Short mmCIF file of C-alpha atoms in Angstrom, two decimals:
data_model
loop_
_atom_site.label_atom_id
_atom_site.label_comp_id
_atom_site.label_asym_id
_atom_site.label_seq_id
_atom_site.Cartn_x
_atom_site.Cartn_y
_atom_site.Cartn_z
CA UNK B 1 8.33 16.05 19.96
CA UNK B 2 5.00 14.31 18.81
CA UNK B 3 4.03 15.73 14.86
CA UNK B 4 0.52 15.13 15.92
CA UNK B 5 -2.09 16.55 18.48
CA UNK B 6 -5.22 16.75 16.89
CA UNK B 7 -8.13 14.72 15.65
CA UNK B 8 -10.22 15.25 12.71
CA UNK B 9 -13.94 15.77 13.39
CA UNK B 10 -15.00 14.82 9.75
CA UNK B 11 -13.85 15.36 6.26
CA UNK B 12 -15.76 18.66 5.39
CA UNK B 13 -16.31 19.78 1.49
CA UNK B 14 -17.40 23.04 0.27
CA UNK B 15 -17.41 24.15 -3.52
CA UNK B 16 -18.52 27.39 -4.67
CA UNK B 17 -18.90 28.05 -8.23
CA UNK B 18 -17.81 31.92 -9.82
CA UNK B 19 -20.55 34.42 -10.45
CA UNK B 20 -20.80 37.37 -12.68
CA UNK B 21 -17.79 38.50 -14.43
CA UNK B 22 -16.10 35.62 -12.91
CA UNK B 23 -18.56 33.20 -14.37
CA UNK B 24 -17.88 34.68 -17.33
CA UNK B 25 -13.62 34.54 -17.25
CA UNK B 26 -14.64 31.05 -16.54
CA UNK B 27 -16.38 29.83 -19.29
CA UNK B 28 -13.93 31.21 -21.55
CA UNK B 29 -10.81 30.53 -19.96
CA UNK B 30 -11.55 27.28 -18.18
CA UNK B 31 -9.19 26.59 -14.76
CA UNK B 32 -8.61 23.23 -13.53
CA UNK B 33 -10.84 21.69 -10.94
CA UNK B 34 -10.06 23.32 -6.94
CA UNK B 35 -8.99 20.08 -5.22
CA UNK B 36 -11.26 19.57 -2.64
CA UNK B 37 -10.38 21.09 0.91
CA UNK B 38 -10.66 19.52 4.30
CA UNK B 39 -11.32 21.33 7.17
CA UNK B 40 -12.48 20.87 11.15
CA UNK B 41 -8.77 20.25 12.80
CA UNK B 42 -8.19 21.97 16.15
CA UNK B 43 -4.55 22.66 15.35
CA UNK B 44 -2.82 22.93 12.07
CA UNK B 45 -1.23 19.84 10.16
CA UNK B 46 1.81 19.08 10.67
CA UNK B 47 4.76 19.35 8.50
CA UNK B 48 7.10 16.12 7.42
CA UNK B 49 9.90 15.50 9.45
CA UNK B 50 11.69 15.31 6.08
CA UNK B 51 11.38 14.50 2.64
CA UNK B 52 13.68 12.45 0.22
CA UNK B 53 14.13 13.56 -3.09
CA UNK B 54 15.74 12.21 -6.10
CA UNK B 55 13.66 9.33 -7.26
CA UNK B 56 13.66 10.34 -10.90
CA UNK B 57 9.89 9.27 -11.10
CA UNK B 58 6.49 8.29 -9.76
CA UNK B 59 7.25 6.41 -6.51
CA UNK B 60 4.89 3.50 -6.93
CA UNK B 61 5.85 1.34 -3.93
CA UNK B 62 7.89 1.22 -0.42
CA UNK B 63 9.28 -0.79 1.77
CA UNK B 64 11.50 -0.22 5.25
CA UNK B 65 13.35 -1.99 6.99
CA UNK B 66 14.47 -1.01 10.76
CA UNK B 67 15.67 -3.98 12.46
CA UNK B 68 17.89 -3.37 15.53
CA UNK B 69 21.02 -3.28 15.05
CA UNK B 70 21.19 -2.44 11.27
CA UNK B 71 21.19 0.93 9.46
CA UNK B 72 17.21 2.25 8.75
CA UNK B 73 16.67 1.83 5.28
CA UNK B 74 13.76 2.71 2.96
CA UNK B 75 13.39 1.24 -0.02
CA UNK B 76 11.05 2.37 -3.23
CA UNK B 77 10.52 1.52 -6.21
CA UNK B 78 9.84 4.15 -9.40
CA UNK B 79 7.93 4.51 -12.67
CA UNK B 80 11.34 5.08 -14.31
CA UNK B 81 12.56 1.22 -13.07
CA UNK B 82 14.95 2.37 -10.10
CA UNK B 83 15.58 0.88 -6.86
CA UNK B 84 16.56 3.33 -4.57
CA UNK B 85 17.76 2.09 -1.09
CA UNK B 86 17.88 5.11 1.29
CA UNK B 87 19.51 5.45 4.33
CA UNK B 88 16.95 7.12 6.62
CA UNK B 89 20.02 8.66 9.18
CA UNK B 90 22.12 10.29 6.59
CA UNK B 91 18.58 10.66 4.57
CA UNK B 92 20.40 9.89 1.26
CA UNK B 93 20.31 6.99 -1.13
CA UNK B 94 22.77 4.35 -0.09
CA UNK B 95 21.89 2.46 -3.14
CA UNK B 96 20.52 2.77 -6.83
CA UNK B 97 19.86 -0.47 -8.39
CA UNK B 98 18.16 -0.88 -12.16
CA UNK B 99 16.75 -4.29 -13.12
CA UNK B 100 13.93 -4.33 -14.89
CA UNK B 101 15.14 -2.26 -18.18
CA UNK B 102 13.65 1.33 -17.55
CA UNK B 103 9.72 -0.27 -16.62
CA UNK B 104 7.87 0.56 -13.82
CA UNK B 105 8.94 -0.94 -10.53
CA UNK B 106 5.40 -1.64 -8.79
CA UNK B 107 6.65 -3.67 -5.85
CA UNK B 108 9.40 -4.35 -3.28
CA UNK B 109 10.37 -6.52 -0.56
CA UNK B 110 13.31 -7.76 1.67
CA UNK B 111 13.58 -11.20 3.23
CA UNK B 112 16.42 -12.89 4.66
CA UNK B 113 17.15 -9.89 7.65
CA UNK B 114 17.30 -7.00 4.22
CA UNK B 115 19.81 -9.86 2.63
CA UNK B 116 17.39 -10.22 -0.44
CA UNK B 117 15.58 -7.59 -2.22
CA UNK B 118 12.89 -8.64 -4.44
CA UNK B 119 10.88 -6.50 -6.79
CA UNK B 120 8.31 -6.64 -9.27
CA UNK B 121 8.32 -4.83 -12.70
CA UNK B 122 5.91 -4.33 -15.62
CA UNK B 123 8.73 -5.87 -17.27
CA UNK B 124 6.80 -9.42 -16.80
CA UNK B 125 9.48 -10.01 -14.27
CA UNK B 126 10.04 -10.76 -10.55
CA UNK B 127 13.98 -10.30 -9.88
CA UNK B 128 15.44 -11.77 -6.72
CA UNK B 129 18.77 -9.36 -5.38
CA UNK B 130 21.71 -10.38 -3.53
CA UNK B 131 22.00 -7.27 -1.45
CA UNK B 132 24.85 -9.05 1.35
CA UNK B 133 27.87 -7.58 2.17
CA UNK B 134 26.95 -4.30 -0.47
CA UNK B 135 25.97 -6.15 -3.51
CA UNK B 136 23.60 -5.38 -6.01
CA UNK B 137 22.78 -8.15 -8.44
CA UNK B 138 19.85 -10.03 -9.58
CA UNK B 139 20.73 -13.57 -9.15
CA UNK B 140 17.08 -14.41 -10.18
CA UNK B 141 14.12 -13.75 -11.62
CA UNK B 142 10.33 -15.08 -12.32
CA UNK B 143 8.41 -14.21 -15.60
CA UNK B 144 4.62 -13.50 -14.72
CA UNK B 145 3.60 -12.72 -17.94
CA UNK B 146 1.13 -9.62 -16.34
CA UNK B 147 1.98 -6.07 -17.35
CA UNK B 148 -1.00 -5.01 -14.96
CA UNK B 149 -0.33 -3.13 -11.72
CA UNK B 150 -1.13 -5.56 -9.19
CA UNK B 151 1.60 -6.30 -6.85
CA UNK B 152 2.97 -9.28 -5.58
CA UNK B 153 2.80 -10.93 -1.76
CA UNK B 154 4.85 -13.22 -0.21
CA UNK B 155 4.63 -15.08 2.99
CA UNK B 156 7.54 -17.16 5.45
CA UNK B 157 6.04 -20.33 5.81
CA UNK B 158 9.39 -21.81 7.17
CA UNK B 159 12.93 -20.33 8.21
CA UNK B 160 14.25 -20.23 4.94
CA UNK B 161 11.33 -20.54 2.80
CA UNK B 162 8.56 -18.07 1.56
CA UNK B 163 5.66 -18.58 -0.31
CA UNK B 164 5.37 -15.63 -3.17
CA UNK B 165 1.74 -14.75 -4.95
CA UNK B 166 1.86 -12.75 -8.02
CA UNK B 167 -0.74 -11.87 -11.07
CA UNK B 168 -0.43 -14.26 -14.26
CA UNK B 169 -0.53 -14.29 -17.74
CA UNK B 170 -4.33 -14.95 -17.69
CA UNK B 171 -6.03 -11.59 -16.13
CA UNK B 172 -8.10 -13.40 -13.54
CA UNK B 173 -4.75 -15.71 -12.80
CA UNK B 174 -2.81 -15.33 -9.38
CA UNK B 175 -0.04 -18.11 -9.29
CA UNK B 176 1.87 -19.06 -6.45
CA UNK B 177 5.53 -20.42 -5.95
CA UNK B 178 7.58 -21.36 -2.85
CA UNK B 179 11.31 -19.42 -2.84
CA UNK B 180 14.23 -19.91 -3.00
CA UNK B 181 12.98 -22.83 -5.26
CA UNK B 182 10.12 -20.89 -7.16
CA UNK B 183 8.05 -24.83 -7.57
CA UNK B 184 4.61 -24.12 -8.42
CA UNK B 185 1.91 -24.47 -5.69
CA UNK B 186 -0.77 -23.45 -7.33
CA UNK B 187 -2.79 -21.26 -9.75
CA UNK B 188 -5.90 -19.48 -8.25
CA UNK B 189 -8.83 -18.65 -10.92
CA UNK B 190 -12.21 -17.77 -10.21
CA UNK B 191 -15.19 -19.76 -12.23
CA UNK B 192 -17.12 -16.36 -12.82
CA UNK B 193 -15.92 -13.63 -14.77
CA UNK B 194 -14.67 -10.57 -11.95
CA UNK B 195 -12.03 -9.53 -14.76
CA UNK B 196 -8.28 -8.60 -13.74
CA UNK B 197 -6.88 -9.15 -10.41
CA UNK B 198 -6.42 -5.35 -9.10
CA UNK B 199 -4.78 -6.62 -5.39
CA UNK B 200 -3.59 -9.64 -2.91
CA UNK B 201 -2.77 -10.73 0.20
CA UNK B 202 -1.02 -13.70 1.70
CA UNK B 203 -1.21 -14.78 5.47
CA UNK B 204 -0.96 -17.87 7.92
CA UNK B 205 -4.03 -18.15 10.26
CA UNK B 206 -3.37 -18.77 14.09
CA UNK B 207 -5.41 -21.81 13.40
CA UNK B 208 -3.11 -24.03 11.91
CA UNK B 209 -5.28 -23.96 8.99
CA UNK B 210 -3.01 -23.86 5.47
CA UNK B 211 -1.99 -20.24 4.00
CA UNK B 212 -4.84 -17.91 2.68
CA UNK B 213 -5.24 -15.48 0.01
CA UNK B 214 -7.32 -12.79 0.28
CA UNK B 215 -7.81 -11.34 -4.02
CA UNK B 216 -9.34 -7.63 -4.74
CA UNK B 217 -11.00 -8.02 -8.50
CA UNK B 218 -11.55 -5.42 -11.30
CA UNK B 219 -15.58 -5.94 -10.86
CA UNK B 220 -15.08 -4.87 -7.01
CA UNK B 221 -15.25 -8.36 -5.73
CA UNK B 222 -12.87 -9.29 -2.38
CA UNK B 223 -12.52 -13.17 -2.41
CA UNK B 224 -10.84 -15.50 -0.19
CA UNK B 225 -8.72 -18.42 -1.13
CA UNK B 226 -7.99 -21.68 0.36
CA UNK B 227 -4.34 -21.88 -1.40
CA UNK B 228 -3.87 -25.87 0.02
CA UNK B 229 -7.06 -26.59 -1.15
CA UNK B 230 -7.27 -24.16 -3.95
CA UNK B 231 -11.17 -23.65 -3.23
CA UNK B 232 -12.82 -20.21 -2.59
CA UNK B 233 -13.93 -19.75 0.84
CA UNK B 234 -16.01 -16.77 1.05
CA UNK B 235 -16.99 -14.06 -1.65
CA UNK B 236 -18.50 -10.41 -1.64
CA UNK B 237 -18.78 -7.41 -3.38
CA UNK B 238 -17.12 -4.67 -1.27
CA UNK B 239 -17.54 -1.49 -4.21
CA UNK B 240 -19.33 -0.97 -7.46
CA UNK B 241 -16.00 -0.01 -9.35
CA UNK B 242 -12.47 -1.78 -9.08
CA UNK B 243 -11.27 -2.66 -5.48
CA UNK B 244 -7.86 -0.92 -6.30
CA UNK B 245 -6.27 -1.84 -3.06
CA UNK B 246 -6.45 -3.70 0.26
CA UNK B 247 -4.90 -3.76 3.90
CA UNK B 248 -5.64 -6.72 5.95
CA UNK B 249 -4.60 -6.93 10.16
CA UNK B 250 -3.73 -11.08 10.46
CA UNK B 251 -4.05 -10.07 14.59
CA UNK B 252 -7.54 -8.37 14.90
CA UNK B 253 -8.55 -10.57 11.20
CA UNK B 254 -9.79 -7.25 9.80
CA UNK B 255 -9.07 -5.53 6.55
CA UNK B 256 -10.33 -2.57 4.49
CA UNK B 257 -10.64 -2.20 0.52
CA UNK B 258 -10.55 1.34 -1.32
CA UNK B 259 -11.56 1.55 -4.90
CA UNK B 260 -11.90 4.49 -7.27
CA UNK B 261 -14.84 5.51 -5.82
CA UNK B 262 -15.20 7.58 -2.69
CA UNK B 263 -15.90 4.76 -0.17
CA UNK B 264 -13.49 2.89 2.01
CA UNK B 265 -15.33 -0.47 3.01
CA UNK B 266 -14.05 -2.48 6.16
CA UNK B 267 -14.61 -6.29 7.23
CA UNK B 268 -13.85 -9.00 8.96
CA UNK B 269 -12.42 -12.72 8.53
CA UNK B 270 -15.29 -14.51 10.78
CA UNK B 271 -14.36 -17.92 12.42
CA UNK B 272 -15.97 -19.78 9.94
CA UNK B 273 -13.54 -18.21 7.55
CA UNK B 274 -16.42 -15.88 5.86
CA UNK B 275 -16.03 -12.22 4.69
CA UNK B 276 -18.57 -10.18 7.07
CA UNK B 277 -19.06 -6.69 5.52
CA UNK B 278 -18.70 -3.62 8.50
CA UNK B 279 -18.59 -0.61 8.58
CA UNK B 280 -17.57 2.21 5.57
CA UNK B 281 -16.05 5.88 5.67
CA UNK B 282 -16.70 7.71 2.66
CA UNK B 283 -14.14 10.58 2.03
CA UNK B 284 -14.27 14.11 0.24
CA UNK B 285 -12.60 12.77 -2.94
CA UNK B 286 -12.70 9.76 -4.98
CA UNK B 287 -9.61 7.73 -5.43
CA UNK B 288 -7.20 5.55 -2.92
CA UNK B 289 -4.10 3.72 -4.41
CA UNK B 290 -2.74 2.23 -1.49
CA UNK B 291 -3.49 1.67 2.37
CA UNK B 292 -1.88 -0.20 5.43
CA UNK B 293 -1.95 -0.47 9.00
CA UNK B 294 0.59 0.05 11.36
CA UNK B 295 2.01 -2.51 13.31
CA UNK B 296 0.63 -1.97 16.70
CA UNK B 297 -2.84 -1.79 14.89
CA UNK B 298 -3.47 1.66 15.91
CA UNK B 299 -3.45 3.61 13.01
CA UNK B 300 -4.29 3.16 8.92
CA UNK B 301 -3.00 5.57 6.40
CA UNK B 302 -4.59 5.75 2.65
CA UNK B 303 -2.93 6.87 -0.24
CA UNK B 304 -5.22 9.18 -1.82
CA UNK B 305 -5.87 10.27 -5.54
CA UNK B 306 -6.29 13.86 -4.17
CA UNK B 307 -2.53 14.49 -3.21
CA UNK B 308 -3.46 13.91 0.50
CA UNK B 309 -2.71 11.12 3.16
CA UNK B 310 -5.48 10.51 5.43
CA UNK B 311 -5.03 8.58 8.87
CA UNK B 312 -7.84 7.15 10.83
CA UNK B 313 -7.52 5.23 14.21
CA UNK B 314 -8.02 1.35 13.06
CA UNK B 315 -10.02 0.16 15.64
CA UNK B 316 -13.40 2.23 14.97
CA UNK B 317 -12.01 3.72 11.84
CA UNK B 318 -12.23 7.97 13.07
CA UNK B 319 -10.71 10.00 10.59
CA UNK B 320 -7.84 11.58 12.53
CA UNK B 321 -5.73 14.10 10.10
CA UNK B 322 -5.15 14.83 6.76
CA UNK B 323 -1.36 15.20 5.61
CA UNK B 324 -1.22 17.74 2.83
CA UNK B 325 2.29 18.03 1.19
CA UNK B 326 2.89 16.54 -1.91
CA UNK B 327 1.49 18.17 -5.19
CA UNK B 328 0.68 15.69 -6.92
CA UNK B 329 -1.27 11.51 -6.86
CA UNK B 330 -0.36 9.78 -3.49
CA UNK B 331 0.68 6.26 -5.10
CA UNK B 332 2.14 4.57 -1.80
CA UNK B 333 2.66 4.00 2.52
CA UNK B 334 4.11 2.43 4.52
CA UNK B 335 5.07 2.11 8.37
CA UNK B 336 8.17 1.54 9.43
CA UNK B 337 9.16 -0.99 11.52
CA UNK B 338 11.44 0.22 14.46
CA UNK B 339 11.61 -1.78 17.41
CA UNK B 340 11.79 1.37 19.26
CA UNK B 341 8.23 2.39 18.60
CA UNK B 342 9.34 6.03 19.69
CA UNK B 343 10.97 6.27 16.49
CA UNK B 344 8.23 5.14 14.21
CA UNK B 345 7.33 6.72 10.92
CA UNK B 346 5.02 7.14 8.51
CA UNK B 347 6.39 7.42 4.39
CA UNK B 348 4.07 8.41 1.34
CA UNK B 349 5.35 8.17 -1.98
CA UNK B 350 3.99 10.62 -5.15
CA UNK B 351 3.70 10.74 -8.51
CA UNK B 352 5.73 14.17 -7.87
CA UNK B 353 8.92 12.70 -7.24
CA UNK B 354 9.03 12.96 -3.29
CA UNK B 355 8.71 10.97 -0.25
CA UNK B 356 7.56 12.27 2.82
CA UNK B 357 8.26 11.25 6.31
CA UNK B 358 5.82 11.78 8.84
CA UNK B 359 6.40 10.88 13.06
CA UNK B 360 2.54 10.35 13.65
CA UNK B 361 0.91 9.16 17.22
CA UNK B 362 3.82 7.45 18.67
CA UNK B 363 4.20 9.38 21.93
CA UNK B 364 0.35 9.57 22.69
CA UNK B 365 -0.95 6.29 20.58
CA UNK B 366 -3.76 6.30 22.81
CA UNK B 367 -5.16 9.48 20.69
CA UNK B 368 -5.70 7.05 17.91
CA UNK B 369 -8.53 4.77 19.85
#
């Protein structure tokens, strides 16, 4: 049965401060701020389908993968420095891997059909796991030299072969290697100071053009690398604080940046291979730690500081529904990738431990547009 049947009309915020006694109470006895309510749905939110619970920390990062044929398994990665590979049909972990010493894990990924796991840690390390056949073992690993919180991306550029971006020792440094070999490719540094890399984003144009970058900078800056001919292509300022995280759609060549301020900004790749600013949604509360976009490039889901994960329909960005469960920081989503696109779902990950699953617009995708 479909989770979801109504839109959102806008993101509505009211705040009433206390009078009389109640002033008073509150100027001696100071509460913690109301999170900000949103309101105008026709129907009540849904619920998750389930949630999965054992993490042992902040979930920072997931990743599934549904292929046909295989088991559905989620991975994510925690604050504590756990792997935890669940299986989404008996909705337990199937897995608990440690490799990066108790550090944050801030990024997974599989390649190889889910043969190879890789992760990123604030360890200074990348770590490459076997996963065939029920193993669990790092067989290698990269030292970046960043402890910041940017994660890695990697790219297939050949059957066998991938292409893996990740922040440097240098705060303004992404470098790039090709895998399984890790040879350099390439370091990318700006000539003007934009401070630490905050985000990144590897993909192959239909053009037959090289591999591109697309960078999110501590100043707010979005930038787009030419990673054959190490040259910037295009440049803009998409926010006045820290572009905190990006989601870019390779098929329509559109993205969207959130920062720490209250704005998400959208844009497109133009054929010239320029950044053209578009439109911007600005939302009740500050704060977004992570977005994408779903597959069938219907829907994007944001991460937000407020405890709540906000969907809008991608192609004109309306706000659709807010998703209130967790109590505490959104940190992560991600859409799954079932072939059956029935069977779709939607996972956030909290700094309260949990991850949510949510079965959002797959039976009517059409309310989305």
């Amino acid at each position: 049965m479909e989770q979801v049947r109504f839109q959102h009309k806008r993101f509505l915020h009211r705040e009433r401060g206390p009078t009389g006694a109640a002033a008073l109470h509150s100027s001696l006895f100071p509460l913690a701020p109301v999170p900000a309510v949103d309101v105008g749905m026709s129907l009540p939110p849904p619920t998750p389908i389930y949630t999965l619970r054992g993490a042992g920390g902040p979930l920072n990062t997931l990743h599934f993968h549904c292929s046909q044929g295989t088991t559905p398994l989620l991975y994510s990665g925690s604050g504590k420095g756990s792997i935890h590979i669940w299986n989404l049909k008996t909705r337990r972990p199937e897995k608990v891997i440690e490799g990066h010493s108790g550090n944050s894990v801030i990024w997974v990924d599989t390649v190889q059909s889910g043969q190879k796991l890789i992760s990123q840690g604030r360890d200074m390390r990348i770590c490459l796991w076997d996963l065939a056949e029920g193993r669990g073992e790092v067989v290698d690993s990269i030292w970046t030299g960043s402890v910041g919180f940017c994660q890695s991306a990697i790219l297939e550029i050949s059957s066998g072969k991938w292409l893996l971006a990740f922040p440097g020792e240098q705060t303004e440094e992404i470098k790039i290697v090709e895998l399984p070999s890790k040879a350099p490719v390439c370091t990318l540094v700006p000539d003007s100071k934009l401070g630490m890399v905050m985000c990144i984003k590897l993909w192959q144009p239909d053009s037959g053009c090289g591999p591109l970058l697309l960078a999110g900078y501590e100043d707010g800056s979005l930038l787009l690398w030419d990673v054959t001919h190490i040259s910037i292509l295009s440049q803009v300022q998409t926010h006045p604080e820290p572009l905190m995280c990006l989601a870019f759609d390779p098929t329509r060549l559109k993205g969207i940046s959130g920062s720490s301020d209250s704005k998400l900004s959208s844009w497109i790749v133009d054929s010239q291979n320029k950044i053209q600013l578009q439109d911007s949604v600005t939302l009740v509360n500050p704060g977004v730690a992570q977005m994408c976009v779903r597959d069938d490039s219907l829907l994007l889901a944001s991460a937000g500081w407020d405890h709540r994960v906000r969907l809008f329909g991608w192609k004109r960005l309306k706000p659709l529904a807010v998703l209130q469960y967790h109590t505490d920081m959104v940190l992560s989503v991600a859409f799954s990738n079932h072939s059956d696109s029935k069977q779709r779902l939607l996972a956030a990950g909290s700094k309260d431990q949990r991850i949510s699953l949510w079965s959002v617009y797959n039976h009517r995708p059409e309310e989305a547009l």
